[in-house]
Amino acid sequence: MGFLHSLLLALCLVLNLVFVCNGGRTSTFVRKVEKTIDMPLDSDVFDVPSGYNAPQQVHITQGDHVGKAVIVSWVTEDEPGSNAVRYWSKNSKQKRLAKGKIVTYRFFNYTSGFIHHTTIRNLEYNTKYYYEVGLGNTTRQFWFTTPPEIGPDVPYTFGLIGDLGQSYDSNKTLSHYELNPTKGQTVLFVGDLSYADNYPNHDNVRWDTWGRFAERSVAYQPWIWTVGNHELDFAPEIGETKPFKPYSHRYRTPYKASQSTSPFWYSIKRASAHIIVLASYSAYGKYTPQYKWLEQELPKVNRTETPWLIVLMHSPWYNSYNYHYMEGESMRVMYEPWFVKYKVDVVYAGHVHAYERSERVSNVAYNVVNGICTPIKDQSAPVYITIGDGGNLEGLATNMTEPQPEYSAYREASFGHAIFDIKNRTHAHYSWHRNQDGYSVEADSHWFFNRFWHPVDDSTTHVSH
Ligand SMILES: *[C@@H]1O[C@H](CO)[C@@H](O)[C@H](O)[C@H]1NC(C)=O
Ligand SMILES: *[C@@H]1O[C@H](CO)[C@@H](O)[C@H](O)[C@H]1NC(C)=O
Ligand SMILES: *[C@@H]1O[C@H](CO)[C@@H](O)[C@H](O)[C@H]1NC(C)=O
Ligand SMILES: *[C@@H]1O[C@H](CO)[C@@H](O)[C@H](O)[C@H]1NC(C)=O
Ligand SMILES: *[C@@H]1O[C@H](CO)[C@@H](O)[C@H](O)[C@H]1NC(C)=O
Ligand SMILES: *[C@@H]1O[C@H](CO)[C@@H](O)[C@H](O)[C@H]1NC(C)=O
Ligand SMILES: [Fe+2]
């Protein structure tokens, strides 16, 4: 027995060694240590547009389930002004009007401007539209392009940004995304927008500055919103006890179109992708609205129509940094078996201010008594990507668990963004871009093979199995 035991132990050690040799990579790139500081209030990116009651903080997001509607939002400061959007397609002279709603809110001693939300519907696919807001006084013009009609082989390029904030590094991340030669058409934003809650009394002026900063991208292409912990703004010490108050008034999602009962979890279809957005900070246990919604949502995903199944959430399930370690664990326990069953292609999360890409792994065998609780390679499982490296004032997460876990394919503590470039129903090219590099440099990249149409092994660190 004793001998056999030692032999087994030795064998394990050898196997372990093999695994370490073939395991993931911790990047050797070390970012210059410098403080991450917010851009001051008088920065160019926060300039208030000139003119009486000029619309500011203009932002758009998908407005229905299939990509034929857009929600246009903006803020006016002097008076409510017109809540209409005038819009027309590039090829037509006929201008239309859509009317929306105006909301305001108070937070401690801050009073918001007039926040407008107007949904434009029945748009043509694959068409450039111009739109104007601020009708009657200072009118500002923008444009967007609708996605192509949904279909299995429709190429489409998503950008990925998380935990952006409004520091000088945030500005670099956004600039690198804009100047990436692979042009993102829609941003999948994985939560934590303004970081206003890091200011005294959650100074909501920093929600306004963030809105003006992000406008240069989000007024022209939709950002798909995921809610993060910095959207909670739960501050009982100053009498603010309604979670998500500033975020909910300012940012809208088309949740009703996917039969969701909450703006924080919903789905959209866009081109060849079905995107499910989950809420890390809303109840997700059994019997909760989010659980019931997801249980009904997953069987609806039609891979013949939308081959790519993408999930967004804020708190990552697989994260090997010593920050927010295991915070996503209880949601993983609830939903991971479904992700494997329905063959989710990729899960994007933020929260940890660094970058990490996992292998396809799952950890669903544990049942409290059987002790089977180690992640294993699983070709039916998603790749998990942490992209919380937008550059907010809290700085980088640099402390990693050692040794690097087997499931972790690549990790690096740098700010940046990523691109998920769908080519057809079988292939998508993914790349991660750190802010220190030239715009076209791919610091990490991966060919995704679709789990439904082309489920061949696409792992990057080939451990013998
Ligand atoms: C809100 O209260 C803070 C702290 O008392 C103060 O510094 C700030 O000027 C006030 N802001 C407004 C808009 O009254
Ligand atoms: C703003 O627009 C309204 C409605 O068109 C108009 O009545 C008002 O005079 C305008 N105000 C200014 C300062 O231009
Ligand atoms: C932010 O980036 C833009 C585009 O690169 C640049 O024009 C602007 O000056 C930057 N602002 C600050 C405060 O860094
Ligand atoms: C899935 O989508 C395809 C292509 O649009 C369609 O032909 C098929 O009927 C759909 N399947 C279901 C179950 O709705
Ligand atoms: C990294 O995190 C571990 C675990 O929390 C902690 O013990 C260690 O002191 C940290 N290292 C540094 C350099 O902060
Ligand atoms: C799908 O895209 C990949 C990568 O561009 C390409 O190699 C492959 O031939 C394409 N498949 C089809 C059927 O066109
Ligand atoms: Fe976060």
CSV table of C-alpha atoms in Angstrom, one decimal, residues 8-445:
chain,number,residue,atom,x,y,z
A,8,LEU,CA,0.9,7.3,-7.4
A,9,LEU,CA,2.2,10.4,-5.8
A,10,ALA,CA,5.3,10.4,-7.9
A,11,LEU,CA,3.2,9.9,-11.0
A,12,CYS,CA,1.0,12.8,-10.1
A,13,LEU,CA,4.0,15.0,-9.6
A,14,VAL,CA,5.3,14.0,-13.1
A,15,LEU,CA,1.9,14.6,-14.6
A,16,ASN,CA,1.7,17.9,-12.8
A,17,LEU,CA,5.1,18.9,-14.2
A,18,VAL,CA,4.0,18.1,-17.7
A,19,PHE,CA,0.9,20.2,-17.2
A,20,VAL,CA,2.8,23.1,-15.8
A,21,CYS,CA,5.1,23.0,-18.9
A,22,ASN,CA,2.2,23.0,-21.2
A,23,GLY,CA,0.0,25.3,-19.2
A,24,GLY,CA,-1.2,28.9,-19.8
A,25,ARG,CA,0.9,31.9,-20.1
A,26,THR,CA,1.4,34.8,-17.8
A,27,SER,CA,2.6,37.7,-20.0
A,28,THR,CA,6.1,39.0,-19.4
A,29,PHE,CA,4.9,42.4,-20.5
A,30,VAL,CA,5.2,44.7,-17.4
A,31,ARG,CA,3.4,48.0,-17.7
A,32,LYS,CA,5.2,51.0,-16.5
A,33,VAL,CA,4.0,51.7,-12.9
A,34,GLU,CA,2.1,55.0,-12.9
A,35,LYS,CA,-0.9,56.2,-11.0
A,36,THR,CA,-4.3,56.0,-12.8
A,37,ILE,CA,-5.9,59.4,-12.3
A,38,ASP,CA,-9.2,60.8,-13.4
A,39,MET,CA,-9.1,63.5,-16.1
A,40,PRO,CA,-9.9,66.9,-14.4
A,41,LEU,CA,-13.3,68.5,-14.9
A,42,ASP,CA,-11.9,71.0,-17.3
A,43,SER,CA,-10.5,68.4,-19.7
A,44,ASP,CA,-11.3,68.6,-23.4
A,45,VAL,CA,-13.2,65.3,-23.3
A,46,PHE,CA,-15.7,66.8,-20.8
A,47,ASP,CA,-16.4,70.0,-22.8
A,48,VAL,CA,-20.1,71.0,-22.7
A,49,PRO,CA,-21.4,71.5,-26.3
A,50,SER,CA,-22.1,75.2,-26.9
A,51,GLY,CA,-25.5,76.7,-27.6
A,52,TYR,CA,-28.6,77.2,-25.6
A,53,ASN,CA,-29.9,73.9,-24.1
A,54,ALA,CA,-27.5,71.9,-26.3
A,55,PRO,CA,-28.0,68.1,-26.1
A,56,GLN,CA,-25.1,66.4,-24.4
A,57,GLN,CA,-24.1,62.9,-23.4
A,58,VAL,CA,-25.7,61.5,-26.5
A,59,HIS,CA,-25.7,57.7,-26.5
A,60,ILE,CA,-27.4,54.9,-28.4
A,61,THR,CA,-28.1,51.2,-27.8
A,62,GLN,CA,-30.1,48.5,-29.5
A,63,GLY,CA,-33.8,49.2,-29.1
A,64,ASP,CA,-35.5,45.8,-29.9
A,65,HIS,CA,-34.6,42.1,-30.1
A,66,VAL,CA,-33.4,42.0,-33.7
A,67,GLY,CA,-31.6,45.2,-34.5
A,68,LYS,CA,-34.2,47.2,-36.3
A,69,ALA,CA,-34.7,49.7,-33.5
A,70,VAL,CA,-32.3,52.1,-31.6
A,71,ILE,CA,-32.8,53.9,-28.3
A,72,VAL,CA,-31.4,57.4,-28.5
A,73,SER,CA,-30.6,59.1,-25.1
A,74,TRP,CA,-29.3,62.5,-24.3
A,75,VAL,CA,-29.4,65.2,-21.6
A,76,THR,CA,-30.4,68.8,-21.7
A,77,GLU,CA,-29.5,71.2,-18.9
A,78,ASP,CA,-31.4,74.4,-19.3
A,79,GLU,CA,-35.0,73.2,-20.0
A,80,PRO,CA,-36.6,70.0,-21.0
A,81,GLY,CA,-36.7,71.0,-24.7
A,82,SER,CA,-37.9,68.8,-27.4
A,83,ASN,CA,-37.9,65.0,-26.8
A,84,ALA,CA,-38.1,64.2,-30.5
A,85,VAL,CA,-35.5,62.7,-32.7
A,86,ARG,CA,-35.4,63.6,-36.4
A,87,TYR,CA,-33.9,60.8,-38.5
A,88,TRP,CA,-33.5,59.8,-42.1
A,89,SER,CA,-31.6,57.2,-44.0
A,90,LYS,CA,-28.7,58.1,-46.2
A,91,ASN,CA,-30.6,57.1,-49.4
A,92,SER,CA,-33.8,58.9,-48.6
A,93,LYS,CA,-34.8,62.5,-48.3
A,94,GLN,CA,-37.8,61.7,-46.2
A,95,LYS,CA,-37.3,62.8,-42.6
A,96,ARG,CA,-39.2,61.2,-39.7
A,97,LEU,CA,-39.8,62.1,-36.1
A,98,ALA,CA,-39.8,59.8,-33.1
A,99,LYS,CA,-41.0,61.0,-29.7
A,100,GLY,CA,-39.7,59.8,-26.4
A,101,LYS,CA,-39.8,60.4,-22.7
A,102,ILE,CA,-38.0,62.8,-20.3
A,103,VAL,CA,-36.9,61.7,-16.8
A,104,THR,CA,-35.0,63.4,-14.0
A,105,TYR,CA,-33.8,62.3,-10.6
A,106,ARG,CA,-32.2,63.6,-7.4
A,107,PHE,CA,-29.3,61.9,-5.7
A,108,PHE,CA,-28.4,63.4,-2.3
A,109,ASN,CA,-27.9,67.1,-3.2
A,110,TYR,CA,-27.5,66.6,-6.9
A,111,THR,CA,-30.3,67.2,-9.4
A,112,SER,CA,-30.0,65.7,-12.8
A,113,GLY,CA,-30.6,67.5,-16.1
A,114,PHE,CA,-33.5,66.4,-18.3
A,115,ILE,CA,-32.7,62.9,-19.5
A,116,HIS,CA,-34.3,62.0,-22.8
A,117,HIS,CA,-34.9,58.5,-24.1
A,118,THR,CA,-36.5,58.0,-27.5
A,119,THR,CA,-36.8,54.8,-29.4
A,120,ILE,CA,-36.6,54.8,-33.2
A,121,ARG,CA,-38.3,51.7,-34.7
A,122,ASN,CA,-38.8,49.9,-38.0
A,123,LEU,CA,-35.4,50.8,-39.4
A,124,GLU,CA,-34.0,49.1,-42.5
A,125,TYR,CA,-31.2,46.7,-41.9
A,126,ASN,CA,-27.7,47.5,-43.0
A,127,THR,CA,-28.4,51.2,-43.5
A,128,LYS,CA,-26.7,54.4,-42.5
A,129,TYR,CA,-29.1,56.8,-40.7
A,130,TYR,CA,-28.5,60.4,-39.7
A,131,TYR,CA,-30.3,61.7,-36.6
A,132,GLU,CA,-30.8,65.0,-34.9
A,133,VAL,CA,-31.6,65.9,-31.3
A,134,GLY,CA,-32.2,69.2,-29.6
A,135,LEU,CA,-34.8,70.3,-32.1
A,136,GLY,CA,-36.0,73.8,-31.7
A,137,ASN,CA,-32.9,75.2,-30.0
A,138,THR,CA,-29.4,73.9,-30.4
A,139,THR,CA,-29.7,71.0,-32.8
A,140,ARG,CA,-26.9,68.4,-33.0
A,141,GLN,CA,-26.5,65.8,-35.7
A,142,PHE,CA,-25.1,62.3,-35.4
A,143,TRP,CA,-25.3,59.0,-37.4
A,144,PHE,CA,-25.3,55.3,-37.0
A,145,THR,CA,-25.4,52.2,-39.2
A,146,THR,CA,-28.0,49.5,-38.5
A,147,PRO,CA,-26.7,45.9,-38.4
A,148,PRO,CA,-27.2,43.5,-41.3
A,149,GLU,CA,-30.3,41.3,-41.2
A,150,ILE,CA,-29.8,38.4,-38.8
A,151,GLY,CA,-28.4,35.3,-40.4
A,152,PRO,CA,-25.9,32.5,-39.7
A,153,ASP,CA,-23.0,33.7,-41.9
A,154,VAL,CA,-23.3,37.4,-41.4
A,155,PRO,CA,-19.9,38.8,-40.5
A,156,TYR,CA,-20.0,41.3,-37.7
A,157,THR,CA,-17.4,43.0,-35.5
A,158,PHE,CA,-17.9,43.6,-31.8
A,159,GLY,CA,-15.7,45.6,-29.5
A,160,LEU,CA,-15.2,44.7,-25.9
A,161,ILE,CA,-14.7,47.3,-23.2
A,162,GLY,CA,-15.1,47.0,-19.4
A,163,ASP,CA,-14.6,49.0,-16.3
A,164,LEU,CA,-13.9,52.1,-18.3
A,165,GLY,CA,-14.1,55.0,-15.9
A,166,GLN,CA,-12.8,58.4,-16.9
A,167,SER,CA,-9.1,58.5,-16.3
A,168,TYR,CA,-6.3,59.4,-18.8
A,169,ASP,CA,-6.0,55.6,-19.3
A,170,SER,CA,-9.7,55.3,-20.0
A,171,ASN,CA,-9.2,57.9,-22.7
A,172,LYS,CA,-6.4,55.8,-24.1
A,173,THR,CA,-8.5,52.7,-24.2
A,174,LEU,CA,-11.3,54.4,-26.0
A,175,SER,CA,-8.8,56.0,-28.5
A,176,HIS,CA,-7.2,52.6,-29.2
A,177,TYR,CA,-10.6,51.1,-29.8
A,178,GLU,CA,-11.6,53.9,-32.2
A,179,LEU,CA,-8.3,53.7,-34.0
A,180,ASN,CA,-8.1,49.9,-34.2
A,181,PRO,CA,-7.9,49.1,-38.0
A,182,THR,CA,-10.4,46.3,-37.3
A,183,LYS,CA,-13.3,48.6,-36.9
A,184,GLY,CA,-15.7,47.6,-34.1
A,185,GLN,CA,-19.4,48.1,-35.1
A,186,THR,CA,-21.0,47.7,-31.6
A,187,VAL,CA,-19.4,47.7,-28.2
A,188,LEU,CA,-20.3,44.9,-25.7
A,189,PHE,CA,-19.7,46.8,-22.5
A,190,VAL,CA,-19.3,44.5,-19.5
A,191,GLY,CA,-20.2,47.0,-16.7
A,192,ASP,CA,-18.8,49.7,-14.4
A,193,LEU,CA,-19.2,52.9,-16.4
A,194,SER,CA,-18.4,56.2,-14.7
A,195,TYR,CA,-17.0,55.3,-11.2
A,196,ALA,CA,-18.8,58.4,-9.9
A,197,ASP,CA,-19.4,56.5,-6.7
A,198,ASN,CA,-15.7,56.8,-5.8
A,199,TYR,CA,-16.3,60.6,-5.3
A,200,PRO,CA,-17.7,62.1,-2.1
A,201,ASN,CA,-21.5,61.6,-2.0
A,202,HIS,CA,-21.1,59.7,-5.3
A,203,ASP,CA,-20.8,63.1,-7.0
A,204,ASN,CA,-23.2,62.5,-9.9
A,205,VAL,CA,-21.5,65.3,-11.8
A,206,ARG,CA,-19.1,62.5,-12.7
A,207,TRP,CA,-21.9,60.6,-14.3
A,208,ASP,CA,-22.4,63.7,-16.6
A,209,THR,CA,-18.7,64.0,-17.4
A,210,TRP,CA,-18.6,60.3,-18.3
A,211,GLY,CA,-21.6,60.7,-20.6
A,212,ARG,CA,-19.8,63.5,-22.4
A,213,PHE,CA,-16.5,61.6,-22.6
A,214,ALA,CA,-18.1,58.4,-24.1
A,215,GLU,CA,-20.3,60.3,-26.5
A,216,ARG,CA,-17.7,60.4,-29.2
A,217,SER,CA,-18.1,56.6,-29.7
A,218,VAL,CA,-21.6,55.8,-28.2
A,219,ALA,CA,-23.4,58.5,-30.2
A,220,TYR,CA,-22.4,56.7,-33.4
A,221,GLN,CA,-22.5,53.0,-32.5
A,222,PRO,CA,-24.6,51.1,-29.9
A,223,TRP,CA,-23.0,50.1,-26.7
A,224,ILE,CA,-24.7,47.0,-25.2
A,225,TRP,CA,-25.0,47.7,-21.4
A,226,THR,CA,-24.2,45.2,-18.6
A,227,VAL,CA,-24.7,46.4,-15.1
A,228,GLY,CA,-21.6,46.4,-12.7
A,229,ASN,CA,-21.1,47.0,-9.0
A,230,HIS,CA,-20.3,50.7,-9.7
A,231,GLU,CA,-23.8,51.1,-11.0
A,232,LEU,CA,-25.3,50.2,-7.6
A,233,ASP,CA,-24.9,53.6,-6.0
A,234,PHE,CA,-26.3,52.2,-2.8
A,235,ALA,CA,-25.5,54.8,-0.2
A,236,PRO,CA,-27.7,54.6,2.9
A,237,GLU,CA,-25.3,56.9,4.8
A,238,ILE,CA,-26.6,59.8,2.6
A,239,GLY,CA,-30.1,58.5,2.4
A,240,GLU,CA,-29.8,56.8,-1.1
A,241,THR,CA,-31.2,53.3,-0.7
A,242,LYS,CA,-32.6,52.6,-4.1
A,243,PRO,CA,-29.9,50.6,-6.0
A,244,PHE,CA,-29.0,51.5,-9.5
A,245,LYS,CA,-30.7,54.9,-9.4
A,246,PRO,CA,-28.4,57.1,-11.5
A,247,TYR,CA,-27.7,54.2,-14.0
A,248,SER,CA,-31.3,53.3,-14.5
A,249,HIS,CA,-32.3,56.8,-15.2
A,250,ARG,CA,-29.5,57.4,-17.7
A,251,TYR,CA,-29.1,54.1,-19.5
A,252,ARG,CA,-31.8,52.0,-21.1
A,253,THR,CA,-31.9,48.5,-22.4
A,254,PRO,CA,-34.5,46.7,-24.7
A,255,TYR,CA,-35.2,44.1,-22.0
A,256,LYS,CA,-39.0,43.8,-22.7
A,257,ALA,CA,-38.3,42.6,-26.2
A,258,SER,CA,-36.7,39.4,-24.7
A,259,GLN,CA,-39.5,38.9,-22.2
A,260,SER,CA,-37.3,40.0,-19.3
A,261,THR,CA,-38.9,41.8,-16.4
A,262,SER,CA,-35.8,43.8,-15.5
A,263,PRO,CA,-33.5,46.1,-17.5
A,264,PHE,CA,-30.5,44.4,-16.0
A,265,TRP,CA,-30.8,41.1,-17.7
A,266,TYR,CA,-32.0,40.6,-21.3
A,267,SER,CA,-30.9,39.3,-24.7
A,268,ILE,CA,-30.5,40.7,-28.1
A,269,LYS,CA,-29.8,39.2,-31.5
A,270,ARG,CA,-27.4,41.1,-33.8
A,271,ALA,CA,-26.1,39.8,-37.1
A,272,SER,CA,-25.0,36.2,-36.4
A,273,ALA,CA,-24.9,36.6,-32.6
A,274,HIS,CA,-27.3,35.9,-29.8
A,275,ILE,CA,-26.1,37.9,-26.8
A,276,ILE,CA,-27.3,37.2,-23.3
A,277,VAL,CA,-26.7,39.9,-20.7
A,278,LEU,CA,-26.7,38.8,-17.0
A,279,ALA,CA,-26.8,40.8,-13.8
A,280,SER,CA,-24.2,39.9,-11.2
A,281,TYR,CA,-25.8,42.1,-8.6
A,282,SER,CA,-29.4,41.1,-8.9
A,283,ALA,CA,-30.8,37.9,-7.4
A,284,TYR,CA,-29.9,34.8,-9.5
A,285,GLY,CA,-30.7,31.9,-7.2
A,286,LYS,CA,-33.4,29.3,-8.0
A,287,TYR,CA,-36.9,30.7,-8.4
A,288,THR,CA,-35.7,34.3,-8.9
A,289,PRO,CA,-36.9,36.3,-11.9
A,290,GLN,CA,-33.4,36.2,-13.4
A,291,TYR,CA,-33.1,32.4,-13.0
A,292,LYS,CA,-36.5,31.8,-14.5
A,293,TRP,CA,-35.8,34.1,-17.4
A,294,LEU,CA,-32.4,32.5,-18.2
A,295,GLU,CA,-34.0,29.0,-17.9
A,296,GLN,CA,-36.5,30.0,-20.6
A,297,GLU,CA,-34.1,32.0,-22.7
A,298,LEU,CA,-31.4,29.4,-23.4
A,299,PRO,CA,-33.7,26.9,-25.2
A,300,LYS,CA,-34.9,29.8,-27.4
A,301,VAL,CA,-31.4,30.4,-28.9
A,302,ASN,CA,-31.6,29.2,-32.5
A,303,ARG,CA,-28.0,28.4,-33.6
A,304,THR,CA,-29.3,28.0,-37.2
A,305,GLU,CA,-30.2,31.6,-37.2
A,306,THR,CA,-27.6,33.0,-34.7
A,307,PRO,CA,-24.7,30.5,-34.5
A,308,TRP,CA,-22.7,32.6,-32.0
A,309,LEU,CA,-23.9,32.5,-28.4
A,310,ILE,CA,-22.2,35.2,-26.3
A,311,VAL,CA,-22.9,35.9,-22.6
A,312,LEU,CA,-22.0,39.2,-20.8
A,313,MET,CA,-21.8,39.6,-17.1
A,314,HIS,CA,-19.8,41.8,-14.7
A,315,SER,CA,-18.2,39.5,-12.1
A,316,PRO,CA,-16.1,36.8,-13.7
A,317,TRP,CA,-16.5,33.1,-12.9
A,318,TYR,CA,-12.9,32.1,-13.8
A,319,ASN,CA,-10.4,34.6,-12.6
A,320,SER,CA,-6.9,33.9,-11.3
A,321,TYR,CA,-6.1,37.4,-10.0
A,322,ASN,CA,-6.1,38.0,-6.2
A,323,TYR,CA,-8.8,40.6,-6.7
A,324,HIS,CA,-12.5,39.7,-6.5
A,325,TYR,CA,-11.3,36.2,-6.2
A,326,MET,CA,-14.3,33.8,-6.2
A,327,GLU,CA,-16.8,36.6,-6.2
A,328,GLY,CA,-18.5,35.1,-9.2
A,329,GLU,CA,-18.5,31.6,-7.7
A,330,SER,CA,-22.1,31.4,-6.5
A,331,MET,CA,-23.5,32.4,-9.9
A,332,ARG,CA,-21.1,29.9,-11.6
A,333,VAL,CA,-22.6,27.2,-9.4
A,334,MET,CA,-26.1,28.2,-10.5
A,335,TYR,CA,-25.7,28.6,-14.2
A,336,GLU,CA,-22.5,26.8,-15.4
A,337,PRO,CA,-24.3,23.5,-16.2
A,338,TRP,CA,-26.6,25.4,-18.5
A,339,PHE,CA,-23.7,27.1,-20.3
A,340,VAL,CA,-22.2,23.7,-21.0
A,341,LYS,CA,-25.5,22.1,-22.0
A,342,TYR,CA,-26.3,25.0,-24.5
A,343,LYS,CA,-22.7,25.3,-25.6
A,344,VAL,CA,-22.1,29.0,-25.0
A,345,ASP,CA,-19.2,30.1,-27.2
A,346,VAL,CA,-17.7,32.8,-25.0
A,347,VAL,CA,-18.4,34.6,-21.8
A,348,TYR,CA,-17.1,38.1,-21.3
A,349,ALA,CA,-16.8,39.7,-17.8
A,350,GLY,CA,-15.1,42.7,-16.3
A,351,HIS,CA,-14.7,43.7,-12.6
A,352,VAL,CA,-11.1,42.6,-12.3
A,353,HIS,CA,-8.9,45.4,-13.7
A,354,ALA,CA,-6.7,43.3,-15.9
A,355,TYR,CA,-6.9,40.9,-18.8
A,356,GLU,CA,-7.3,37.1,-18.8
A,357,ARG,CA,-8.5,34.4,-21.3
A,358,SER,CA,-9.3,30.9,-20.2
A,359,GLU,CA,-9.3,27.6,-21.9
A,360,ARG,CA,-12.6,25.9,-22.5
A,361,VAL,CA,-13.3,24.5,-19.1
A,362,SER,CA,-16.1,23.4,-16.8
A,363,ASN,CA,-16.5,22.5,-13.2
A,364,VAL,CA,-20.0,21.0,-12.9
A,365,ALA,CA,-19.5,17.6,-11.4
A,366,TYR,CA,-19.4,18.6,-7.8
A,367,ASN,CA,-22.4,17.6,-5.6
A,368,VAL,CA,-21.2,18.5,-2.1
A,369,VAL,CA,-20.2,14.9,-1.2
A,370,ASN,CA,-18.2,13.6,-4.2
A,371,GLY,CA,-15.2,15.9,-4.0
A,372,ILE,CA,-15.0,16.4,-7.8
A,373,CYS,CA,-14.4,20.1,-7.7
A,374,THR,CA,-11.6,20.9,-10.1
A,375,PRO,CA,-12.1,22.6,-13.5
A,376,ILE,CA,-11.6,20.3,-16.4
A,377,LYS,CA,-11.0,20.8,-20.1
A,378,ASP,CA,-14.4,20.7,-21.7
A,379,GLN,CA,-15.0,21.3,-25.4
A,380,SER,CA,-18.7,22.0,-24.8
A,381,ALA,CA,-17.8,24.8,-22.4
A,382,PRO,CA,-17.3,28.5,-23.2
A,383,VAL,CA,-14.0,30.4,-23.2
A,384,TYR,CA,-14.1,32.9,-20.3
A,385,ILE,CA,-12.5,36.3,-20.9
A,386,THR,CA,-12.0,39.0,-18.3
A,387,ILE,CA,-11.8,42.3,-19.9
A,388,GLY,CA,-12.1,44.7,-17.0
A,389,ASP,CA,-9.0,46.6,-18.1
A,390,GLY,CA,-10.7,49.8,-19.4
A,391,GLY,CA,-8.5,51.9,-17.2
A,392,ASN,CA,-10.6,53.4,-14.4
A,393,LEU,CA,-9.1,55.4,-11.5
A,394,GLU,CA,-8.8,52.3,-9.2
A,395,GLY,CA,-5.8,51.2,-11.2
A,396,LEU,CA,-4.6,47.8,-12.3
A,397,ALA,CA,-5.0,44.4,-10.7
A,398,THR,CA,-1.5,43.1,-10.7
A,399,ASN,CA,-1.5,40.4,-8.0
A,400,MET,CA,-2.1,36.9,-9.5
A,401,THR,CA,-2.6,33.5,-7.9
A,402,GLU,CA,0.4,31.3,-8.3
A,403,PRO,CA,1.0,29.0,-10.0
A,404,GLN,CA,-1.2,30.0,-12.9
A,405,PRO,CA,-4.2,27.6,-12.9
A,406,GLU,CA,-4.4,25.1,-15.7
A,407,TYR,CA,-7.6,26.7,-17.0
A,408,SER,CA,-6.0,30.1,-17.5
A,409,ALA,CA,-4.6,30.4,-21.0
A,410,TYR,CA,-3.3,33.9,-21.0
A,411,ARG,CA,-3.2,36.7,-18.4
A,412,GLU,CA,-1.7,40.2,-18.2
A,413,ALA,CA,-2.1,43.2,-16.0
A,414,SER,CA,-2.4,45.9,-18.7
A,415,PHE,CA,-5.2,48.3,-19.8
A,416,GLY,CA,-6.8,47.6,-23.2
A,417,HIS,CA,-9.8,46.5,-25.2
A,418,ALA,CA,-10.7,43.5,-27.3
A,419,ILE,CA,-12.3,42.7,-30.7
A,420,PHE,CA,-14.6,39.7,-31.5
A,421,ASP,CA,-14.6,39.6,-35.2
A,422,ILE,CA,-17.2,37.1,-36.5
A,423,LYS,CA,-16.3,35.8,-40.0
A,424,ASN,CA,-19.1,33.2,-40.6
A,425,ARG,CA,-20.9,30.5,-38.7
A,426,THR,CA,-17.8,28.5,-37.9
A,427,HIS,CA,-15.0,31.1,-37.4
A,428,ALA,CA,-14.5,34.2,-35.3
A,429,HIS,CA,-11.2,36.0,-34.8
A,430,TYR,CA,-10.6,37.4,-31.3
A,431,SER,CA,-7.9,39.8,-30.4
A,432,TRP,CA,-6.9,41.8,-27.3
A,433,HIS,CA,-5.1,45.1,-27.7
A,434,ARG,CA,-3.0,46.7,-24.9
A,435,ASN,CA,-2.9,50.5,-24.8
A,436,GLN,CA,0.9,50.6,-24.9
A,437,ASP,CA,1.1,49.1,-28.4
A,438,GLY,CA,0.4,50.4,-31.9
A,439,TYR,CA,-3.3,50.3,-32.8
A,440,SER,CA,-3.1,47.2,-34.9
A,441,VAL,CA,-1.0,45.0,-32.5
A,442,GLU,CA,-2.7,41.9,-31.2
A,443,ALA,CA,-1.2,41.3,-27.8
A,444,ASP,CA,-3.3,38.1,-27.4
A,445,SER,CA,-5.4,36.5,-30.1
